[in-house]
XYZ file of C-alpha atoms in Angstrom:
703
model
C -12.903 -23.705 15.650
C -12.346 -23.075 11.955
C -15.306 -20.671 11.909
C -13.889 -18.745 14.863
C -10.478 -18.589 13.182
C -12.121 -17.266 10.029
C -13.901 -14.539 12.004
C -10.642 -13.712 13.776
C -8.851 -13.391 10.441
C -11.627 -11.117 9.197
C -11.207 -8.933 12.289
C -7.511 -8.415 11.605
C -8.205 -7.701 7.937
C -10.677 -5.038 9.032
C -8.072 -3.698 11.452
C -5.811 -3.003 8.464
C -8.525 -0.830 6.920
C -9.220 0.906 10.235
C -5.529 1.619 10.825
C -5.270 3.010 7.296
C -8.230 5.305 8.013
C -6.556 6.304 11.280
C -3.360 7.199 9.423
C -5.291 9.233 6.844
C -7.095 11.143 9.564
C -3.938 11.960 11.476
C -2.223 13.059 8.255
C -5.057 15.548 7.675
C -4.878 16.711 11.287
C -1.113 17.137 11.078
C -1.445 19.282 7.945
C -4.353 21.274 9.447
C -6.696 20.262 6.610
C -9.144 18.450 8.899
C -12.590 19.192 10.236
C -14.671 17.824 13.116
C -15.653 14.776 11.055
C -11.977 13.854 10.680
C -11.584 13.708 14.462
C -14.798 11.693 14.697
C -13.474 9.287 12.064
C -10.220 8.588 13.906
C -12.171 8.122 17.124
C -14.472 5.603 15.460
C -11.492 3.715 14.026
C -9.919 3.239 17.465
C -13.312 2.461 18.990
C -14.018 -0.221 16.371
C -10.637 -1.852 16.951
C -11.315 -1.892 20.674
C -14.747 -3.438 20.200
C -13.485 -6.218 17.940
C -10.500 -6.888 20.205
C -12.829 -7.263 23.166
C -14.764 -9.982 21.371
C -11.527 -12.017 21.183
C -10.401 -11.117 24.722
C -7.255 -9.308 23.546
C -6.705 -7.571 26.878
C -3.601 -5.533 26.030
C -5.121 -4.207 22.839
C -8.432 -3.362 24.516
C -6.747 -1.568 27.415
C -4.553 0.595 25.212
C -7.293 1.373 22.687
C -9.617 2.391 25.525
C -7.114 4.911 26.893
C -6.351 6.108 23.358
C -9.997 6.742 22.510
C -10.430 8.596 25.810
C -7.890 11.183 24.653
C -9.540 11.352 21.227
C -12.932 11.814 22.886
C -11.573 14.778 24.838
C -10.170 16.196 21.626
C -13.404 15.895 19.654
C -15.313 17.463 22.550
C -12.905 20.450 22.332
C -11.703 19.887 25.878
C -8.200 19.324 24.498
C -6.389 21.596 22.052
C -4.564 19.994 19.112
C -1.054 21.237 19.837
C 2.121 19.923 18.137
C 2.972 18.011 21.330
C -0.461 16.362 21.416
C -0.194 15.546 17.710
C 3.146 13.848 18.373
C 1.620 11.730 21.153
C -1.330 10.778 18.946
C 0.934 9.711 16.072
C 3.189 7.629 18.308
C 0.134 6.095 20.012
C -1.250 5.144 16.610
C 2.091 3.507 15.828
C 1.933 1.497 19.053
C -1.684 0.558 18.390
C -0.493 -0.874 15.064
C 2.232 -2.812 16.876
C -0.312 -4.224 19.343
C -2.628 -5.287 16.514
C 0.246 -7.028 14.726
C 1.342 -8.685 17.974
C -2.190 -9.939 18.647
C -2.457 -11.259 15.092
C 0.888 -13.061 15.312
C 0.211 -14.167 18.909
C 3.341 -12.594 20.338
C 3.663 -10.463 23.451
C 4.826 -6.874 23.734
C 6.800 -5.887 26.812
C 4.447 -4.314 29.337
C 6.935 -1.533 30.057
C 6.758 -0.348 26.442
C 2.968 -0.118 26.524
C 3.086 1.572 29.936
C 5.308 4.338 28.552
C 2.752 5.073 25.836
C -0.106 4.957 28.354
C 1.774 7.429 30.533
C 2.050 9.812 27.573
C -1.705 9.558 26.993
C -2.402 10.143 30.682
C -0.169 13.207 30.610
C -2.334 14.643 27.826
C -5.389 14.171 30.013
C -3.662 15.532 33.098
C -4.614 12.317 34.870
C -1.960 10.193 36.546
C -3.829 8.750 39.497
C -4.502 5.055 39.903
C -8.210 5.384 39.191
C -7.529 6.578 35.655
C -5.108 3.781 34.958
C -7.437 1.142 36.323
C -10.231 2.377 34.088
C -8.293 1.113 31.118
C -6.678 -1.996 32.481
C -9.841 -3.341 34.114
C -12.048 -2.565 31.147
C -14.862 -5.126 31.042
C -15.008 -7.468 28.091
C -18.777 -7.663 28.387
C -18.923 -3.904 28.085
C -16.659 -3.961 25.057
C -18.826 -6.438 23.245
C -22.004 -4.522 23.969
C -20.687 -0.953 23.876
C -21.952 -0.454 20.341
C -23.965 2.707 20.054
C -26.178 4.809 22.262
C -28.916 7.415 22.377
C -27.708 11.001 22.785
C -30.369 12.687 24.854
C -28.613 16.040 24.635
C -28.492 16.143 20.845
C -30.210 19.374 19.789
C -30.942 18.243 16.224
C -34.648 17.938 15.486
C -35.131 14.740 13.527
C -38.310 14.535 11.476
C -38.769 10.745 11.424
C -38.772 7.966 14.021
C -38.466 4.280 13.191
C -38.455 1.054 15.160
C -36.243 -1.694 13.793
C -36.051 -5.371 14.726
C -33.008 -7.299 13.634
C -32.357 -11.041 14.037
C -29.272 -12.447 12.268
C -28.986 -15.962 10.877
C -25.927 -18.176 11.231
C -25.007 -17.426 7.597
C -24.583 -13.748 8.428
C -21.801 -14.499 10.894
C -20.276 -17.176 8.658
C -19.876 -14.523 5.944
C -17.906 -12.300 8.329
C -20.604 -9.664 8.977
C -20.784 -7.943 12.356
C -24.030 -6.372 13.682
C -21.945 -3.763 15.503
C -20.872 -2.189 12.204
C -24.480 -2.140 10.984
C -25.565 -0.336 14.135
C -22.677 2.090 13.802
C -23.788 2.893 10.248
C -27.331 3.440 11.530
C -26.041 5.855 14.167
C -24.676 8.059 11.385
C -28.280 8.588 10.245
C -29.379 10.147 13.541
C -30.021 9.225 17.205
C -30.028 5.487 17.848
C -31.034 3.431 20.900
C -30.235 -0.284 20.974
C -31.707 -3.061 23.124
C -30.461 -6.648 22.990
C -32.943 -9.477 23.544
C -31.378 -12.533 25.197
C -34.662 -14.234 25.952
C -33.778 -17.191 23.714
C -30.404 -17.789 25.328
C -30.229 -21.592 25.783
C -28.965 -23.459 28.811
C -25.268 -24.241 28.797
C -25.703 -27.946 28.065
C -27.818 -27.086 25.011
C -25.631 -24.230 23.776
C -24.604 -24.407 20.087
C -22.222 -21.583 19.116
C -23.149 -21.966 15.433
C -26.818 -21.089 16.122
C -27.449 -17.380 16.809
C -29.859 -16.566 19.621
C -29.476 -12.796 19.874
C -32.059 -10.320 18.628
C -32.020 -6.552 18.677
C -34.693 -3.874 18.913
C -33.682 -0.395 17.830
C -35.212 3.067 17.934
C -33.890 5.556 15.367
C -34.613 9.280 15.117
C -33.450 10.559 11.739
C -34.024 12.951 8.868
C -33.605 10.057 6.399
C -36.360 7.902 4.936
C -36.981 4.157 5.207
C -34.983 3.465 2.022
C -31.816 4.864 3.625
C -32.320 2.625 6.660
C -32.790 -0.481 4.539
C -29.736 0.557 2.549
C -27.633 -0.005 5.664
C -28.735 -3.648 5.659
C -28.329 -4.088 1.896
C -25.323 -6.396 2.169
C -27.024 -8.705 4.698
C -30.254 -8.985 2.742
C -31.468 -12.551 3.099
C -29.075 -13.213 5.986
C -31.325 -11.816 8.712
C -34.913 -11.167 9.744
C -35.503 -7.412 9.481
C -38.482 -5.150 10.025
C -38.552 -1.357 9.768
C -41.632 0.473 11.041
C -42.255 4.229 10.964
C -43.681 5.772 14.162
C -46.277 8.526 14.115
C -45.409 11.774 15.865
C -47.795 11.116 18.757
C -46.820 7.465 19.150
C -45.061 6.460 22.344
C -41.521 5.153 21.893
C -41.116 1.398 22.059
C -37.725 1.783 23.767
C -36.986 3.942 26.728
C -33.994 6.210 26.396
C -31.042 4.275 27.837
C -29.106 5.902 30.601
C -25.452 6.829 30.422
C -24.547 3.429 31.832
C -25.705 -0.068 30.969
C -29.059 -1.116 32.406
C -30.880 -4.417 32.713
C -34.526 -4.481 31.672
C -36.525 -7.367 33.101
C -38.175 -9.660 30.592
C -41.321 -11.709 31.176
C -39.465 -15.004 31.376
C -36.971 -13.749 33.928
C -34.133 -13.194 31.463
C -32.565 -9.797 30.930
C -32.094 -7.631 27.879
C -29.053 -5.399 28.054
C -29.375 -1.756 27.104
C -26.106 -0.182 26.113
C -24.659 3.228 25.488
C -21.538 4.456 23.744
C -19.672 7.765 23.697
C -21.846 10.674 22.510
C -22.627 10.945 18.866
C -21.068 13.718 16.768
C -21.958 17.253 17.674
C -24.706 18.805 15.606
C -23.337 20.956 12.846
C -25.586 20.251 9.937
C -27.240 17.259 8.300
C -25.489 13.981 8.899
C -24.289 12.042 5.911
C -25.608 8.549 5.503
C -23.041 5.784 5.766
C -25.319 3.300 4.091
C -23.716 1.099 1.486
C -26.241 2.347 -1.025
C -24.853 5.884 -0.751
C -23.275 6.669 -4.094
C -20.514 8.590 -2.312
C -19.777 5.819 0.163
C -17.104 3.115 -0.077
C -17.382 0.682 -2.933
C -18.339 -2.879 -2.004
C -15.378 -5.219 -1.872
C -14.838 -8.962 -1.865
C -11.948 -10.597 -0.016
C -10.344 -13.454 -1.953
C -7.496 -15.752 -0.957
C -4.286 -14.722 -2.683
C -3.638 -18.313 -3.765
C -6.789 -18.229 -5.873
C -5.676 -15.018 -7.568
C -2.237 -16.512 -8.241
C -3.793 -19.593 -9.834
C -5.983 -17.355 -11.986
C -2.974 -15.294 -13.097
C -1.027 -18.430 -13.973
C -3.996 -19.699 -15.984
C -4.245 -16.386 -17.839
C -0.530 -16.579 -18.602
C -0.979 -20.010 -20.151
C -4.011 -18.668 -22.042
C -1.889 -15.910 -23.595
C 0.807 -18.398 -24.599
C -1.855 -20.643 -26.128
C -3.334 -17.689 -28.028
C 0.108 -16.797 -29.392
C 0.670 -20.363 -30.568
C -2.697 -20.494 -32.344
C -2.076 -17.108 -33.959
C 1.297 -18.262 -35.244
C -0.115 -21.487 -36.670
C -2.936 -19.605 -38.395
C -0.416 -17.114 -39.767
C 1.589 -19.968 -41.282
C -1.552 -21.114 -43.144
C -1.484 -17.887 -45.216
C -5.264 -17.433 -45.062
C -6.906 -14.326 -46.467
C -7.409 -11.481 -44.018
C -11.197 -11.725 -44.311
C -11.214 -15.421 -43.420
C -13.503 -16.410 -40.551
C -10.635 -18.262 -38.855
C -8.426 -15.156 -38.945
C -11.247 -13.048 -37.500
C -11.923 -15.598 -34.755
C -8.237 -15.670 -33.809
C -8.158 -11.868 -33.638
C -11.256 -11.890 -31.414
C -9.521 -14.495 -29.261
C -6.467 -12.231 -28.964
C -8.543 -9.224 -27.905
C -10.516 -11.291 -25.400
C -7.327 -12.764 -23.911
C -5.930 -9.250 -23.526
C -9.079 -8.005 -21.789
C -8.971 -10.943 -19.389
C -5.287 -10.352 -18.695
C -5.807 -6.664 -17.935
C -8.749 -7.431 -15.649
C -6.825 -10.103 -13.763
C -3.745 -7.922 -13.367
C -5.967 -5.153 -12.002
C -6.972 -7.553 -9.220
C -3.362 -7.858 -8.080
C -2.597 -4.167 -8.562
C -2.661 -2.265 -5.302
C -1.871 1.365 -4.447
C 1.383 1.962 -2.619
C -0.485 3.983 0.012
C -0.488 1.281 2.747
C 3.247 0.786 2.234
C 3.888 4.528 2.435
C 1.779 4.786 5.592
C 3.947 2.116 7.190
C 7.059 4.101 6.239
C 5.679 7.159 8.042
C 5.665 5.084 11.209
C 9.247 3.942 10.495
C 10.383 7.595 10.201
C 8.947 8.418 13.632
C 10.494 5.329 15.228
C 13.905 6.041 13.666
C 13.761 9.676 14.784
C 13.012 8.605 18.359
C 15.857 6.080 18.291
C 18.405 8.649 17.058
C 17.165 11.649 19.035
C 16.468 13.597 15.838
C 13.378 15.375 14.600
C 11.949 14.116 11.335
C 8.746 14.074 9.347
C 7.748 12.290 6.168
C 5.923 13.785 3.188
C 4.573 11.378 0.577
C 3.482 11.844 -3.021
C 1.884 9.499 -5.541
C 0.238 7.235 -2.973
C -2.429 6.336 -5.535
C 0.126 4.712 -7.889
C -0.767 1.027 -8.299
C 1.818 -1.755 -8.367
C 1.631 -5.536 -8.384
C 0.914 -6.822 -4.864
C 3.993 -9.055 -4.948
C 6.193 -6.061 -5.729
C 4.726 -4.131 -2.783
C 5.205 -7.024 -0.364
C 8.805 -7.663 -1.381
C 9.637 -3.967 -1.398
C 8.647 -3.417 2.242
C 11.936 -4.595 3.796
C 14.365 -2.748 1.492
C 12.289 0.419 1.700
C 12.258 0.193 5.497
C 16.051 -0.110 5.488
C 16.437 2.927 3.220
C 14.056 5.055 5.298
C 15.965 4.237 8.474
C 19.215 4.914 6.656
C 17.937 8.319 5.525
C 17.063 9.317 9.103
C 20.167 7.835 10.714
C 22.815 8.828 8.141
C 21.118 11.458 5.996
C 19.578 13.898 8.470
C 21.660 15.985 10.839
C 20.857 16.407 14.522
C 18.807 19.390 15.641
C 21.749 21.592 16.665
C 23.625 20.974 13.417
C 20.548 21.780 11.331
C 19.929 25.011 13.233
C 23.573 26.030 12.789
C 23.222 25.388 9.036
C 20.113 27.572 8.863
C 17.769 24.628 8.296
C 14.487 23.697 9.892
C 15.199 21.759 13.130
C 12.953 18.978 11.856
C 14.313 17.086 8.869
C 12.078 15.999 6.009
C 11.976 12.667 4.209
C 10.145 12.839 0.874
C 8.779 9.530 -0.349
C 7.218 9.514 -3.799
C 6.007 7.098 -6.472
C 5.412 7.724 -10.173
C 4.968 5.836 -13.442
C 7.662 6.306 -16.047
C 8.424 4.323 -19.209
C 6.365 1.327 -18.158
C 7.986 1.149 -14.728
C 7.272 2.505 -11.280
C 9.854 4.889 -9.842
C 10.042 5.196 -6.043
C 12.148 8.019 -4.641
C 13.434 8.487 -1.073
C 14.859 11.977 -0.635
C 16.145 13.663 2.505
C 17.138 17.275 3.112
C 20.221 16.363 5.126
C 23.905 17.053 4.651
C 24.356 14.873 1.572
C 26.971 12.161 1.092
C 30.457 12.740 2.483
C 32.225 11.227 -0.494
C 35.737 11.683 0.881
C 34.736 9.781 4.021
C 33.139 7.034 1.928
C 36.244 6.665 -0.221
C 38.479 6.685 2.852
C 36.494 3.891 4.508
C 36.572 1.861 1.289
C 40.379 2.199 1.166
C 40.705 1.289 4.841
C 38.623 -1.848 4.324
C 40.646 -2.758 1.248
C 37.660 -2.463 -1.060
C 39.536 -0.182 -3.487
C 43.270 0.486 -4.103
C 44.884 3.069 -1.824
C 46.060 5.310 -4.651
C 42.833 5.361 -6.674
C 40.809 8.522 -7.291
C 37.195 7.749 -8.243
C 34.518 10.003 -9.772
C 31.473 10.867 -7.650
C 29.194 8.272 -9.273
C 31.629 5.433 -8.549
C 32.143 6.614 -4.973
C 28.388 6.579 -4.462
C 28.286 3.022 -5.820
C 30.645 1.924 -3.011
C 27.694 2.189 -0.609
C 26.220 -0.930 -2.215
C 29.272 -3.106 -1.512
C 28.666 -5.973 0.980
C 29.705 -5.092 4.505
C 30.161 -1.389 3.795
C 29.007 0.969 6.553
C 29.830 4.586 7.398
C 28.515 4.341 10.964
C 31.191 5.085 13.565
C 29.475 3.005 16.246
C 26.924 0.242 16.448
C 23.355 1.329 17.173
C 19.889 -0.122 16.900
C 19.719 1.177 13.334
C 23.191 0.825 11.842
C 26.836 -0.053 12.174
C 26.747 -3.823 11.740
C 27.755 -3.918 8.082
C 24.330 -4.950 6.799
C 24.160 -2.051 4.388
C 22.639 -1.055 1.114
C 23.871 -4.242 -0.568
C 20.834 -5.934 1.010
C 18.620 -3.290 -0.569
C 20.222 -3.665 -3.982
C 19.927 -7.476 -3.853
C 16.234 -7.310 -2.952
C 15.476 -4.721 -5.639
C 17.410 -6.625 -8.318
C 15.437 -9.758 -7.432
C 12.338 -7.785 -8.470
C 13.892 -6.858 -11.801
C 14.711 -3.354 -10.593
C 17.710 -1.192 -9.759
C 18.763 1.522 -7.337
C 20.395 4.854 -8.208
C 21.855 7.615 -5.993
C 21.967 11.385 -6.409
C 23.477 13.589 -3.702
C 24.301 17.271 -3.322
C 26.527 18.343 -0.394
C 24.544 20.341 2.128
C 21.206 19.743 0.408
C 20.551 16.039 0.822
C 20.524 12.669 -0.890
C 17.990 10.956 -3.122
C 17.748 7.211 -3.680
C 15.657 6.124 -6.668
C 14.263 2.606 -7.050
C 13.070 1.570 -10.509
C 10.746 -1.447 -10.626
C 8.519 -3.199 -13.157
C 4.811 -2.523 -12.768
C 4.014 -6.218 -12.785
C 5.830 -9.506 -12.586
C 3.443 -11.407 -14.854
C 2.629 -10.032 -18.339
C 3.929 -7.210 -20.534
C 3.707 -5.841 -24.067
C 6.882 -6.498 -26.019
C 8.449 -6.128 -29.445
C 9.981 -9.314 -30.826
C 13.406 -8.616 -32.361
C 16.436 -10.541 -33.617
C 19.818 -9.862 -32.046
C 22.883 -11.847 -33.135
C 20.976 -14.942 -34.347
C 18.817 -14.847 -31.190
C 15.125 -13.973 -30.925
C 14.583 -11.555 -28.043
C 11.840 -9.303 -26.672
C 12.178 -5.583 -25.941
C 9.643 -3.962 -23.525
C 7.532 -1.757 -25.744
C 6.827 0.769 -22.987
C 10.415 2.053 -23.297
C 10.496 2.215 -27.111
C 9.767 5.612 -28.645
C 10.159 4.596 -32.298
C 12.003 2.314 -34.701
C 14.087 3.778 -37.540
C 16.734 3.107 -40.142
C 18.618 6.429 -40.266
C 20.364 7.967 -43.244
C 24.152 7.954 -43.223
C 24.321 11.725 -42.675
C 22.415 11.251 -39.378
C 25.205 9.058 -37.954
C 28.242 10.667 -36.307
C 31.327 9.435 -34.492
C 32.148 10.871 -31.085
C 34.667 10.310 -28.275
C 32.530 7.524 -26.746
C 31.353 5.838 -29.930
C 28.664 6.442 -32.508
C 25.818 8.952 -32.157
C 22.475 9.472 -33.882
C 21.316 12.965 -34.768
C 17.562 13.124 -34.174
C 15.360 16.194 -33.669
C 18.216 18.494 -32.680
C 19.872 16.047 -30.275
C 22.787 13.634 -30.456
C 21.697 10.274 -28.996
C 24.314 7.590 -28.201
C 24.045 4.348 -30.176
C 24.464 0.956 -28.447
C 24.945 -2.334 -30.297
C 22.798 -4.798 -28.321
C 24.538 -7.868 -29.787
C 27.951 -6.549 -28.812
C 26.725 -5.691 -25.270
C 25.431 -9.237 -24.748
C 28.462 -10.942 -26.307
C 26.695 -12.101 -29.482
C 28.274 -11.818 -32.957
C 27.355 -8.582 -34.722
C 25.543 -9.210 -38.031
C 25.094 -5.706 -39.459
C 27.765 -4.162 -41.668
C 29.370 -0.799 -40.937
C 28.640 0.184 -44.539
C 24.876 -0.137 -44.153
C 22.499 1.898 -42.018
C 21.592 -0.037 -38.846
C 18.069 -0.769 -37.637
C 17.583 1.244 -34.443
C 15.188 1.238 -31.509
C 15.028 4.730 -30.008
C 14.335 4.141 -26.306
C 13.885 6.319 -23.235
C 15.630 5.224 -20.056
C 14.249 5.487 -16.532
C 16.150 8.766 -15.976
C 14.383 10.103 -19.091
C 17.582 10.122 -21.147
C 17.531 8.535 -24.596
C 19.705 6.110 -26.523
C 19.409 4.155 -29.777
C 19.812 0.368 -29.709
C 21.002 -1.574 -32.765
C 19.013 -4.744 -33.517
C 19.126 -6.998 -36.574
C 15.406 -7.311 -37.288
C 11.997 -6.367 -35.893
C 9.331 -9.095 -36.188
C 6.118 -8.038 -34.459
C 4.500 -6.776 -31.275
C 2.767 -9.099 -28.817
C 1.922 -9.744 -25.198
C 4.392 -12.019 -23.448
C 4.279 -13.859 -20.137
C 7.242 -12.988 -17.920
C 9.226 -15.911 -16.520
C 11.961 -15.080 -14.004
C 15.475 -16.385 -14.477
C 16.729 -16.142 -10.901
C 15.173 -19.387 -9.630
C 15.776 -21.414 -12.799
C 19.161 -20.123 -13.888
C 20.819 -16.939 -12.632
C 20.765 -13.174 -13.047
C 22.030 -12.205 -16.509
C 23.336 -8.700 -17.086
C 21.262 -6.929 -19.741
C 18.434 -9.475 -19.468
C 15.477 -9.010 -17.119
C 13.520 -12.241 -17.670
C 12.420 -14.776 -20.278
C 9.210 -15.746 -22.059
C 7.720 -18.469 -24.248
C 6.797 -17.449 -27.802
C 3.960 -18.795 -29.909
C 6.165 -21.422 -31.557
C 7.263 -22.759 -28.185
C 10.654 -21.047 -28.411
C 12.111 -19.459 -25.275
C 13.107 -15.820 -25.786
C 15.016 -13.549 -23.425
C 13.472 -10.207 -22.412
C 15.964 -7.357 -22.746
C 16.692 -4.981 -19.875
C 17.095 -1.862 -22.014
C 18.141 0.395 -19.137
C 20.826 -2.037 -17.996
C 22.224 -2.273 -21.534
C 22.478 1.516 -21.684
C 24.026 1.651 -18.196
C 26.664 -0.911 -19.174
C 27.902 1.441 -21.877
C 27.859 4.449 -19.539
C 25.107 6.332 -21.403
C 23.174 7.719 -18.453
C 23.309 11.458 -19.098
C 20.918 13.611 -21.040
C 21.573 13.672 -24.818
C 23.699 16.482 -26.217
C 21.985 19.246 -28.178
C 23.322 20.626 -31.433
C 22.909 24.214 -30.256
C 24.827 23.718 -27.022
C 27.501 21.281 -28.177
C 29.870 21.007 -31.080
C 28.753 18.048 -33.160
C 31.087 15.064 -33.021
C 33.025 14.535 -36.187
C 31.386 12.407 -38.854
């Protein structure tokens, strides 16, 4: 049972990759940047999901995937034209296929009426609504699914130079490692024309049946332009896990296998058993040489290894302790005042470099691109548009940006809420957009980028923008602000994050129940991030989420602030300086630093955190010039700078509480606990969020 569960888990993991490939293909088709191979790729993705689902008797998933691939087969055969309406049906069908996969994985049921509505849309594309068409999907045979692997295309006009016979007999270890012969045969089919015959002659009687002992063998006939090395390359990852022979046939040699017919046939065997010959949908139309899908292809996918997340977490924790241990040893050696050319000093430095290399390698294991998350949001946009009766599309940028896996997982819910909010509240309905001279279909732009050691995720719509007077009026009605108050735009925007605040006039499936953006802000703050809003009336609204790249290790500068040792993230620090007195100026909001033609606001970190200020007004302060997430600059006053080092991030939320101006804590080499400064939050507390003033455009504040 445990082996079967492991294989089942592997199937659903592979489904994630197949659904991602499906999303990529449809994105290319939607933007008209696709070719015939793109359509073939999306067909194969659905076909592979159907085949695996059949092996586990997932009837609903098999039935829907079968009808879905029928439409795709018509499309790739050019019997259907890719119109906007068909593209819409394909996208929504892919969304429902994802829902069915998730339901099968979680062992929950989807209402039959929902699936029937999607099947009806697919049937409408085919122009088939009779009962025979519907039954072809619902009564799809599981035996056919399991054996419908690949077939011989007798009509293929490509002249292949070489013919090979292949015998393949897997061992039990092959299946235990999660390999599937179907995928091997599919890769072989990409090399040319392939015929497959299964040998069940060693099938034992039921009372002697052992599911852990494989009894199946396959004989294959391949016509290809590739050589024997390319064929063996397909089986590279199962080397030693199967019995394999590859034999080249001479031109005048008779084929060992007969060409299978368009339907499954039974070939009698000497002992009375039957070998099943199978066929699949036609191979890709000839249009040039076919690219090998063998793992040995240098342009093919890189080999991967699936590892339990718990093992990675334990490894990361161990690396964190290793870095702390290295810092402690370095500090002890430093206290010994050894010469710089001492062997001990050199060994400790080598230890530091090695620990850093290990840390970077381990963190790279957890780093994942945001692409899967963004693909899921594309589905959310379509669902929200359907629910509200609006037209919307999503455009994404920066999908290759990598973020810690934990950050991605915990960001999914707040991002989903913001995407739905953008469609429901941000975009206008079709008639309103047309009247305003806009495209009837609204656009949601989702982007990710690295900036100042953080990842910035932006959700921008091209809707009507925030109605600030309405927001302020609702806040007054709910008693959230005084009746006679008049707030600036930024503070009105911040009202959206208050608990229970909602601008929806009626309750719907998406909004109106008072579970607003405060949930988003709470989730983002728990990740050490923050949310900002920018809105222009008539042009749209942009929400920006700023998050740390990782929740484990960072490079920091150890500083003293008000008798406390603290750590400042070095990614945000541009330089350290002790300015001359003539570079310091007083302005309406405090002190400013004149640097490279700009006036940068100065913030006393000790004063912001409530610590006693140690520096004298008569002496030049020690400053850290930092760049905030909105690319503005400010100068932070600290008492002393000690050194730069890697630190292990320890969250405060579970052990203490959220502290304003502090993002986390760490353990230094001497065992002392030091707080990690949130430089952006410190600047925000003092209201320094705008771009610095320039000397040419602004009168300098009085000295």
